[in-house]
């Protein structure tokens, strides 16, 4: 029996993977519906993610799909949140997950069973309708995410206590109406920060955006109009990035991302240390800088009563509203055995706590891959469910701890805080690693002998998740066809008009 905490992306695929392995999952979801971060609500619900209605996925549908359930071909290439939620509902319906999900049920605590050292079991206390229930489970999958508890480090911004304007965390943002005619400062140049700055600039009087040199700015529309991740996340590109000398690899990435616009000319050039960090995805920012709607500024030095002072800028900038897009805290209030320090939990391969006597607890989705989170969480769940079943073995505790400690060294400072970069990883390499654990990593060389066209498509084309269903446990008969028709599903929703004389084929 497996307890699954949360019915978002990770929780749904965890439930499905448990069923695939013949385990008995029970998925507990505190709200009244599935979807997690992708379920929009106008009001902010305590303990669950909150998003603004204009949110669109940063990864394309072919690179975001669960590996045995492609998106409908008529869905747009990048998904508005409502359609992504629709996809999750279809997934739950198709694989009959609903009967294993208990809505309106909060997980209050997860504690080791008294005989944990021999059984690896857990006491799970849940609450529904004001009544608490305690049950014993053989394993636990924590899929509650890390977008519920906002991080608002006000102590890192001198003078904020005397600022007379309005300020709030991006979690509270819903609509740009609040910015009408105002001078708006957006702090934090991640995906949410840039999105909100762009939306605000359409109605605000002025929008300065402090830029710390931390990431490349990419457009969803990449070379020749194709999705960015289908161009960059290929086995060929991964091989080049991981095997070239670092300076040469840096030059290649620098060349690729500067083809659309020169980052240095826009004040956005990142430092070399940003080579493997998560890119910022936004299609509008460069044109909004060109038209003066948004002004890129240095970092915030201090706040005054009605203004802000930037580093290396002597004059004050009048400000009415500040939006802090400063991320979220990682916490598991119901779970004592997972230690979180500086936003980092000691998890082997971002999944298993290293200090437990029995590998019967897995944390899914606590990772920032340079690619789709859905196939990543799915691969984690496929691996974890086979570990629970005893089909896969973990290394010794000392080996796992050594690897985790090595990753802890990769930390940076941002906004005066230590924000760990440990959660960020090379997407394809990570998927291949976990796939090799369960015997699902595709063999390009082997396919060259038996199916050369498929082998070439896998190596030179995008690393779509269907590659991990070609062989091994969970083999899916439709995987080959899904790979060979992936570009058809990309072009289907865009070729809604075929000019006379052009080819109507995809």
XYZ file of C-alpha atoms in Angstrom:
506
model
C 0.000 0.000 0.000
C 1.408 3.377 -1.063
C 0.288 6.794 0.189
C 0.600 9.524 -2.456
C 0.493 13.101 -1.144
C -1.010 15.530 -3.648
C -2.944 15.113 -6.912
C -1.021 17.501 -9.129
C 1.265 16.470 -11.972
C 3.572 14.389 -9.758
C 0.799 12.832 -7.709
C -1.203 11.710 -10.714
C 1.717 10.042 -12.451
C 2.873 8.520 -9.146
C -0.555 6.940 -8.709
C -0.474 5.603 -12.273
C 3.064 4.205 -11.935
C 2.129 2.418 -8.725
C -0.794 0.778 -10.510
C 1.528 -0.244 -13.352
C 3.684 -2.125 -10.841
C 0.773 -3.814 -9.103
C 0.990 -1.618 -6.001
C -2.060 -0.172 -4.215
C -1.902 3.642 -4.211
C -4.140 6.026 -2.290
C -3.717 9.619 -3.400
C -4.625 12.296 -0.839
C -5.496 15.769 -2.174
C -6.382 18.526 0.291
C -8.374 20.634 -2.197
C -11.569 19.627 -3.978
C -10.001 18.926 -7.354
C -6.883 17.607 -9.071
C -4.341 19.626 -11.058
C -2.096 21.230 -8.440
C -0.377 24.344 -9.747
C -2.261 24.129 -13.062
C -5.716 24.538 -11.537
C -6.515 28.236 -11.581
C -8.729 29.749 -8.890
C -9.571 33.420 -8.574
C -9.103 33.283 -4.814
C -5.904 32.131 -3.129
C -6.242 28.840 -1.259
C -4.028 28.261 1.762
C -1.511 25.476 1.336
C -1.799 25.125 -2.426
C -0.188 26.889 -5.407
C -1.684 30.041 -6.866
C -1.203 31.129 -10.457
C -2.398 34.036 -12.605
C -4.881 33.300 -15.410
C -2.491 34.158 -18.248
C 0.073 31.464 -17.351
C 1.205 29.362 -20.319
C 3.513 26.346 -20.170
C 7.175 27.046 -20.849
C 7.784 23.650 -22.430
C 6.057 22.406 -25.576
C 3.372 19.743 -25.508
C 5.532 17.095 -27.195
C 8.300 17.588 -24.639
C 5.888 17.878 -21.716
C 3.661 14.864 -22.305
C 3.587 11.800 -20.126
C 5.516 9.162 -22.050
C 2.546 6.940 -22.921
C -0.118 9.623 -23.315
C 0.537 12.262 -26.020
C -1.391 15.529 -26.001
C -4.293 15.752 -28.481
C -2.988 16.890 -31.862
C -5.312 19.915 -31.950
C -4.020 21.298 -28.631
C -1.707 24.336 -29.059
C 2.025 23.741 -28.921
C 2.412 25.677 -25.643
C -0.472 25.112 -23.285
C -2.612 27.702 -21.502
C -3.178 26.512 -17.944
C -6.808 25.533 -18.586
C -5.861 23.159 -21.405
C -3.017 21.646 -19.441
C -5.506 20.960 -16.648
C -7.827 19.393 -19.239
C -4.965 17.102 -20.288
C -4.402 16.042 -16.671
C -8.110 15.237 -16.327
C -7.960 13.117 -19.496
C -4.893 11.344 -18.137
C -6.669 10.550 -14.861
C -9.731 9.328 -16.747
C -7.811 7.241 -19.282
C -5.787 5.373 -16.673
C -8.686 5.164 -14.179
C -6.949 7.114 -11.446
C -10.024 8.800 -9.987
C -11.013 5.785 -7.887
C -7.661 6.003 -6.091
C -7.871 9.737 -5.290
C -9.383 11.081 -2.070
C -10.242 14.775 -2.514
C -10.715 17.166 0.397
C -8.295 15.090 2.466
C -5.311 16.752 4.120
C -2.236 14.810 5.178
C -1.596 15.927 8.747
C 1.474 13.863 9.561
C 3.667 11.077 8.249
C 5.712 9.262 10.901
C 7.765 6.100 10.974
C 5.886 3.051 12.176
C 7.347 1.670 15.442
C 8.851 -1.297 13.569
C 10.080 0.829 10.637
C 13.603 -0.610 10.855
C 12.281 -4.007 9.788
C 9.117 -3.203 7.794
C 9.781 0.292 6.410
C 6.149 1.156 7.098
C 4.656 4.584 7.829
C 1.837 5.898 10.004
C -0.095 8.404 7.907
C -2.642 10.660 9.616
C -5.158 12.389 7.362
C -8.057 14.746 8.013
C -11.299 15.050 6.059
C -14.491 16.786 7.140
C -12.977 17.604 10.524
C -12.261 13.954 11.289
C -8.761 12.498 11.546
C -7.855 8.997 10.396
C -4.639 7.057 10.943
C -3.531 4.375 8.491
C -0.421 2.268 7.949
C 1.246 2.328 4.521
C 4.147 0.328 3.184
C 5.554 3.282 1.268
C 4.976 7.007 0.711
C 5.344 9.280 -2.320
C 5.454 12.979 -1.429
C 4.114 14.959 -4.405
C 3.048 18.186 -2.705
C 5.352 20.446 -4.743
C 7.175 23.585 -3.653
C 4.980 26.459 -4.873
C 2.765 26.948 -1.828
C 4.861 28.810 0.744
C 6.204 32.110 -0.650
C 9.698 33.328 0.128
C 9.646 37.057 0.879
C 13.141 38.037 2.093
C 12.387 41.632 3.087
C 15.509 41.812 5.266
C 17.567 41.699 2.070
C 16.086 44.990 0.870
C 17.273 47.900 3.058
C 14.655 50.570 3.653
C 11.635 48.466 2.707
C 10.156 49.075 6.167
C 9.778 52.798 5.436
C 8.471 52.362 1.891
C 4.989 53.933 1.790
C 3.813 52.263 -1.387
C 2.239 48.847 -1.815
C 4.232 45.641 -2.038
C 3.323 41.953 -2.267
C 4.630 38.552 -3.338
C 3.879 37.284 -6.843
C 1.731 34.528 -5.302
C -0.908 37.213 -4.675
C -0.925 38.455 -8.263
C -3.923 37.676 -10.465
C -4.727 40.547 -12.851
C -2.809 43.624 -14.119
C -5.670 46.028 -13.270
C -3.993 46.832 -9.957
C -1.107 48.421 -11.891
C -3.227 50.868 -13.906
C -1.298 54.146 -14.224
C 1.166 53.136 -11.481
C 4.955 53.028 -11.385
C 5.658 49.329 -10.833
C 8.912 47.694 -9.722
C 9.146 43.946 -10.316
C 11.888 42.306 -8.248
C 13.066 38.948 -9.488
C 13.856 38.141 -13.076
C 12.616 34.584 -13.231
C 9.752 33.391 -15.393
C 7.027 34.804 -13.151
C 8.875 38.102 -12.719
C 9.241 38.676 -16.448
C 5.641 37.584 -17.132
C 4.277 40.008 -14.544
C 6.541 42.837 -15.722
C 5.279 42.379 -19.291
C 1.633 42.308 -18.204
C 2.085 45.299 -15.915
C 3.771 47.364 -18.622
C 0.625 47.286 -20.758
C -1.277 49.390 -18.225
C 1.367 50.880 -15.897
C 2.993 54.290 -16.240
C 6.486 52.833 -15.837
C 8.044 49.394 -15.179
C 11.727 49.189 -14.169
C 12.989 45.600 -14.007
C 16.196 44.931 -12.033
C 18.294 42.346 -13.851
C 20.774 40.194 -12.020
C 23.024 38.369 -14.507
C 21.562 34.933 -13.925
C 19.981 33.339 -16.997
C 19.468 33.412 -20.711
C 16.226 34.812 -22.086
C 14.681 32.437 -24.591
C 11.582 32.682 -26.718
C 9.141 29.813 -26.998
C 9.387 30.418 -30.748
C 12.923 29.348 -31.620
C 14.867 28.583 -34.818
C 12.636 28.508 -37.920
C 9.619 28.994 -35.684
C 9.978 25.647 -33.911
C 9.567 25.237 -30.123
C 12.754 26.053 -28.229
C 12.942 22.757 -26.338
C 12.473 20.632 -29.465
C 15.517 22.348 -30.953
C 17.790 22.436 -27.890
C 16.838 19.243 -26.029
C 18.199 16.662 -28.443
C 20.654 13.847 -27.867
C 23.075 15.460 -30.292
C 22.984 18.781 -28.436
C 23.302 17.049 -25.072
C 26.314 15.102 -26.303
C 27.946 18.315 -27.510
C 27.210 20.244 -24.293
C 28.464 17.529 -21.964
C 31.596 16.551 -23.909
C 32.965 19.775 -25.349
C 35.550 21.722 -23.285
C 33.685 24.221 -21.086
C 34.831 27.374 -22.990
C 33.762 25.844 -26.316
C 30.461 24.666 -24.888
C 29.872 28.160 -23.476
C 30.594 29.696 -26.885
C 28.101 27.360 -28.577
C 25.282 28.145 -26.127
C 26.152 31.850 -26.307
C 25.887 31.727 -30.115
C 22.588 29.849 -30.098
C 20.721 32.056 -27.640
C 22.029 35.328 -29.097
C 20.772 34.574 -32.596
C 17.400 36.182 -31.882
C 18.835 39.246 -30.130
C 22.107 40.263 -28.507
C 21.638 39.944 -24.745
C 24.424 42.433 -24.017
C 22.686 45.185 -25.990
C 19.602 44.728 -23.821
C 21.418 44.613 -20.486
C 20.613 40.915 -20.105
C 23.961 39.213 -20.744
C 24.443 36.510 -18.070
C 27.719 35.576 -16.466
C 29.470 32.402 -17.538
C 28.465 30.778 -14.256
C 24.922 30.724 -15.611
C 25.720 28.127 -18.247
C 23.429 25.419 -16.924
C 20.820 27.495 -15.141
C 17.148 27.495 -15.974
C 16.435 29.863 -18.890
C 13.797 32.551 -18.655
C 11.091 31.976 -21.265
C 9.320 35.049 -22.598
C 8.356 36.098 -26.107
C 7.651 39.783 -25.396
C 10.424 41.200 -23.205
C 12.896 42.253 -25.953
C 10.240 44.146 -27.910
C 8.937 45.762 -24.715
C 12.449 46.958 -23.918
C 12.742 48.350 -27.450
C 9.462 50.231 -27.109
C 10.353 51.602 -23.666
C 7.566 49.838 -21.801
C 10.139 48.067 -19.613
C 13.502 49.448 -18.495
C 16.231 47.045 -17.422
C 17.981 48.259 -14.261
C 20.816 47.098 -11.977
C 19.969 45.404 -8.692
C 18.067 47.160 -5.903
C 20.335 48.971 -3.439
C 17.711 50.380 -1.055
C 14.175 51.690 -0.761
C 13.124 55.221 0.191
C 9.688 56.474 1.248
C 8.312 56.627 -2.283
C 11.215 55.481 -4.435
C 13.975 52.964 -4.981
C 17.731 53.377 -5.471
C 19.547 50.985 -7.803
C 23.211 50.026 -7.592
C 25.508 52.391 -9.505
C 22.598 54.780 -10.126
C 22.728 57.977 -8.032
C 19.187 59.149 -8.824
C 16.097 57.756 -7.122
C 13.344 56.054 -9.138
C 9.773 56.934 -7.984
C 7.779 53.768 -7.308
C 4.161 53.078 -6.286
C 4.013 49.272 -6.219
C 6.621 46.550 -5.724
C 6.027 42.933 -6.745
C 8.469 40.498 -5.174
C 8.948 37.502 -7.464
C 11.409 35.908 -5.062
C 10.385 32.283 -5.244
C 9.118 29.813 -2.695
C 10.295 27.955 0.365
C 10.752 24.210 0.344
C 8.978 22.702 3.330
C 7.164 19.539 4.343
C 5.319 20.443 7.570
C 3.689 17.008 7.762
C 6.974 15.144 7.363
C 9.828 15.295 9.867
C 12.200 12.826 8.238
C 13.047 15.028 5.235
C 15.466 17.728 6.343
C 15.418 20.982 4.369
C 18.433 23.286 4.642
C 18.926 26.380 2.466
C 16.073 25.223 0.240
C 17.790 21.893 -0.226
C 16.649 18.471 0.908
C 19.226 15.671 1.073
C 17.729 13.482 -1.624
C 19.586 10.924 -3.724
C 18.871 11.692 -7.388
C 16.411 14.304 -6.057
C 14.084 11.504 -4.928
C 15.185 9.340 -1.965
C 16.254 10.599 1.499
C 19.747 9.305 2.097
C 19.467 8.535 5.824
C 16.510 6.139 6.024
C 17.015 2.488 6.932
C 14.462 1.419 4.334
C 13.930 3.105 0.906
C 10.163 3.398 1.309
C 9.771 7.172 0.989
C 10.209 9.135 -2.225
C 9.884 12.858 -2.955
C 8.756 13.606 -6.504
C 8.887 16.832 -8.494
C 11.350 18.648 -6.224
C 13.631 19.468 -9.129
C 14.094 22.166 -11.769
C 15.063 20.384 -14.968
C 16.032 22.260 -18.105
C 13.005 20.710 -19.748
C 9.492 19.436 -19.036
C 8.649 18.646 -15.406
C 5.903 16.159 -16.280
C 8.075 13.497 -17.932
C 10.678 14.124 -15.226
C 8.227 13.448 -12.399
C 6.920 10.444 -14.301
C 10.410 8.954 -14.628
C 11.000 9.531 -10.917
C 7.736 7.734 -10.161
C 8.566 4.803 -12.451
C 11.888 4.367 -10.674
C 10.520 4.863 -7.153
C 7.666 2.399 -7.625
C 10.151 -0.275 -8.724
C 12.380 0.483 -5.744
C 9.357 0.042 -3.469
C 8.608 -3.278 -5.145
C 12.193 -4.462 -4.675
C 12.997 -4.618 -8.389
C 15.588 -1.818 -8.190
C 18.195 -1.374 -5.481
C 19.689 1.856 -4.135
C 23.419 2.260 -3.395
C 24.726 2.297 0.152
C 23.958 5.264 2.380
C 27.553 6.502 2.194
C 27.547 6.481 -1.622
C 24.252 8.370 -1.758
C 25.358 10.959 0.802
C 28.637 11.545 -1.031
C 26.788 12.357 -4.261
C 24.326 14.663 -2.501
C 27.132 16.542 -0.737
C 28.936 17.070 -4.030
C 25.845 18.726 -5.456
C 25.470 20.963 -2.399
C 28.687 22.725 -3.342
C 26.983 24.183 -6.414
C 25.338 27.158 -4.705
C 25.049 30.815 -5.672
C 24.019 34.084 -4.040
C 21.055 36.014 -5.349
C 19.250 38.956 -3.685
C 21.730 38.570 -0.828
C 20.338 35.115 -0.059
C 21.791 31.697 -0.678
C 19.570 30.196 -3.374
C 20.746 26.685 -4.075
C 21.127 25.645 -7.656
C 21.130 21.993 -6.702
C 17.573 21.495 -7.958
C 18.593 22.510 -11.473
C 19.918 19.770 -13.674
C 20.513 18.760 -17.274
C 17.157 17.312 -18.305
C 18.131 14.643 -20.819
C 21.083 13.352 -18.807
C 18.890 13.041 -15.729
C 16.117 11.195 -17.582
C 18.649 8.824 -19.136
C 20.162 8.119 -15.723
C 16.860 7.131 -14.125
C 15.767 5.265 -17.258
C 18.948 3.180 -17.113
C 18.037 2.188 -13.528
C 14.769 0.632 -14.704
C 15.958 -0.665 -18.090
C 14.029 1.861 -20.181
C 16.871 3.906 -21.674
C 16.692 3.697 -25.478
C 19.654 2.156 -27.288
C 20.446 4.306 -30.313
C 23.212 1.955 -31.478
C 20.962 -1.067 -31.133
C 18.187 0.620 -33.089
C 20.617 1.529 -35.871
C 20.728 -2.172 -36.751
C 17.019 -2.920 -36.381
C 15.254 0.381 -37.073
C 17.704 2.958 -38.506
C 15.101 5.632 -39.280
C 13.859 5.556 -35.690
C 17.454 5.616 -34.383
C 18.298 8.716 -36.430
C 15.080 10.423 -35.341
C 15.889 9.710 -31.700
C 19.468 10.970 -31.939
C 19.085 14.068 -34.104
C 15.502 14.947 -33.235
C 13.973 16.153 -29.968
C 14.212 13.843 -26.976
C 10.472 13.463 -26.586
C 9.359 11.364 -23.586
C 8.012 8.539 -25.777
C 11.627 7.378 -26.218
C 11.443 5.934 -22.722
C 8.579 3.594 -23.660
C 10.337 1.797 -26.495
C 11.736 -0.946 -24.258
C 11.854 -2.186 -20.703
C 9.085 -2.169 -18.099
C 6.074 -0.130 -19.130
C 6.807 -0.723 -22.816
C 4.138 1.026 -24.922
C 3.261 -0.235 -28.388
C 2.469 3.281 -29.596
C 5.847 4.770 -28.666
C 7.496 4.375 -32.070
C 4.584 5.927 -33.915
C 4.375 8.776 -31.387
C 8.039 9.615 -32.002
C 7.765 9.512 -35.791
C 4.626 11.711 -35.788
C 5.713 14.257 -33.155
C 6.250 17.049 -35.694
C 2.786 16.406 -37.144
C 1.256 17.193 -33.752
C 3.398 20.337 -33.516
C 2.308 21.673 -36.902
C -1.334 20.560 -36.788
C -2.592 23.456 -34.602
C -0.502 26.061 -36.467
C -1.317 25.128 -40.078
C -4.937 26.145 -39.814
C -4.622 27.840 -43.200
C -2.727 26.266 -46.071
C -2.006 28.818 -48.841
C -2.777 27.775 -52.414
C 0.160 26.062 -54.074
C 1.827 25.006 -50.811
C 2.142 21.463 -49.560
C -0.698 20.395 -47.295
C 1.370 17.624 -45.767
C 3.168 17.995 -42.434
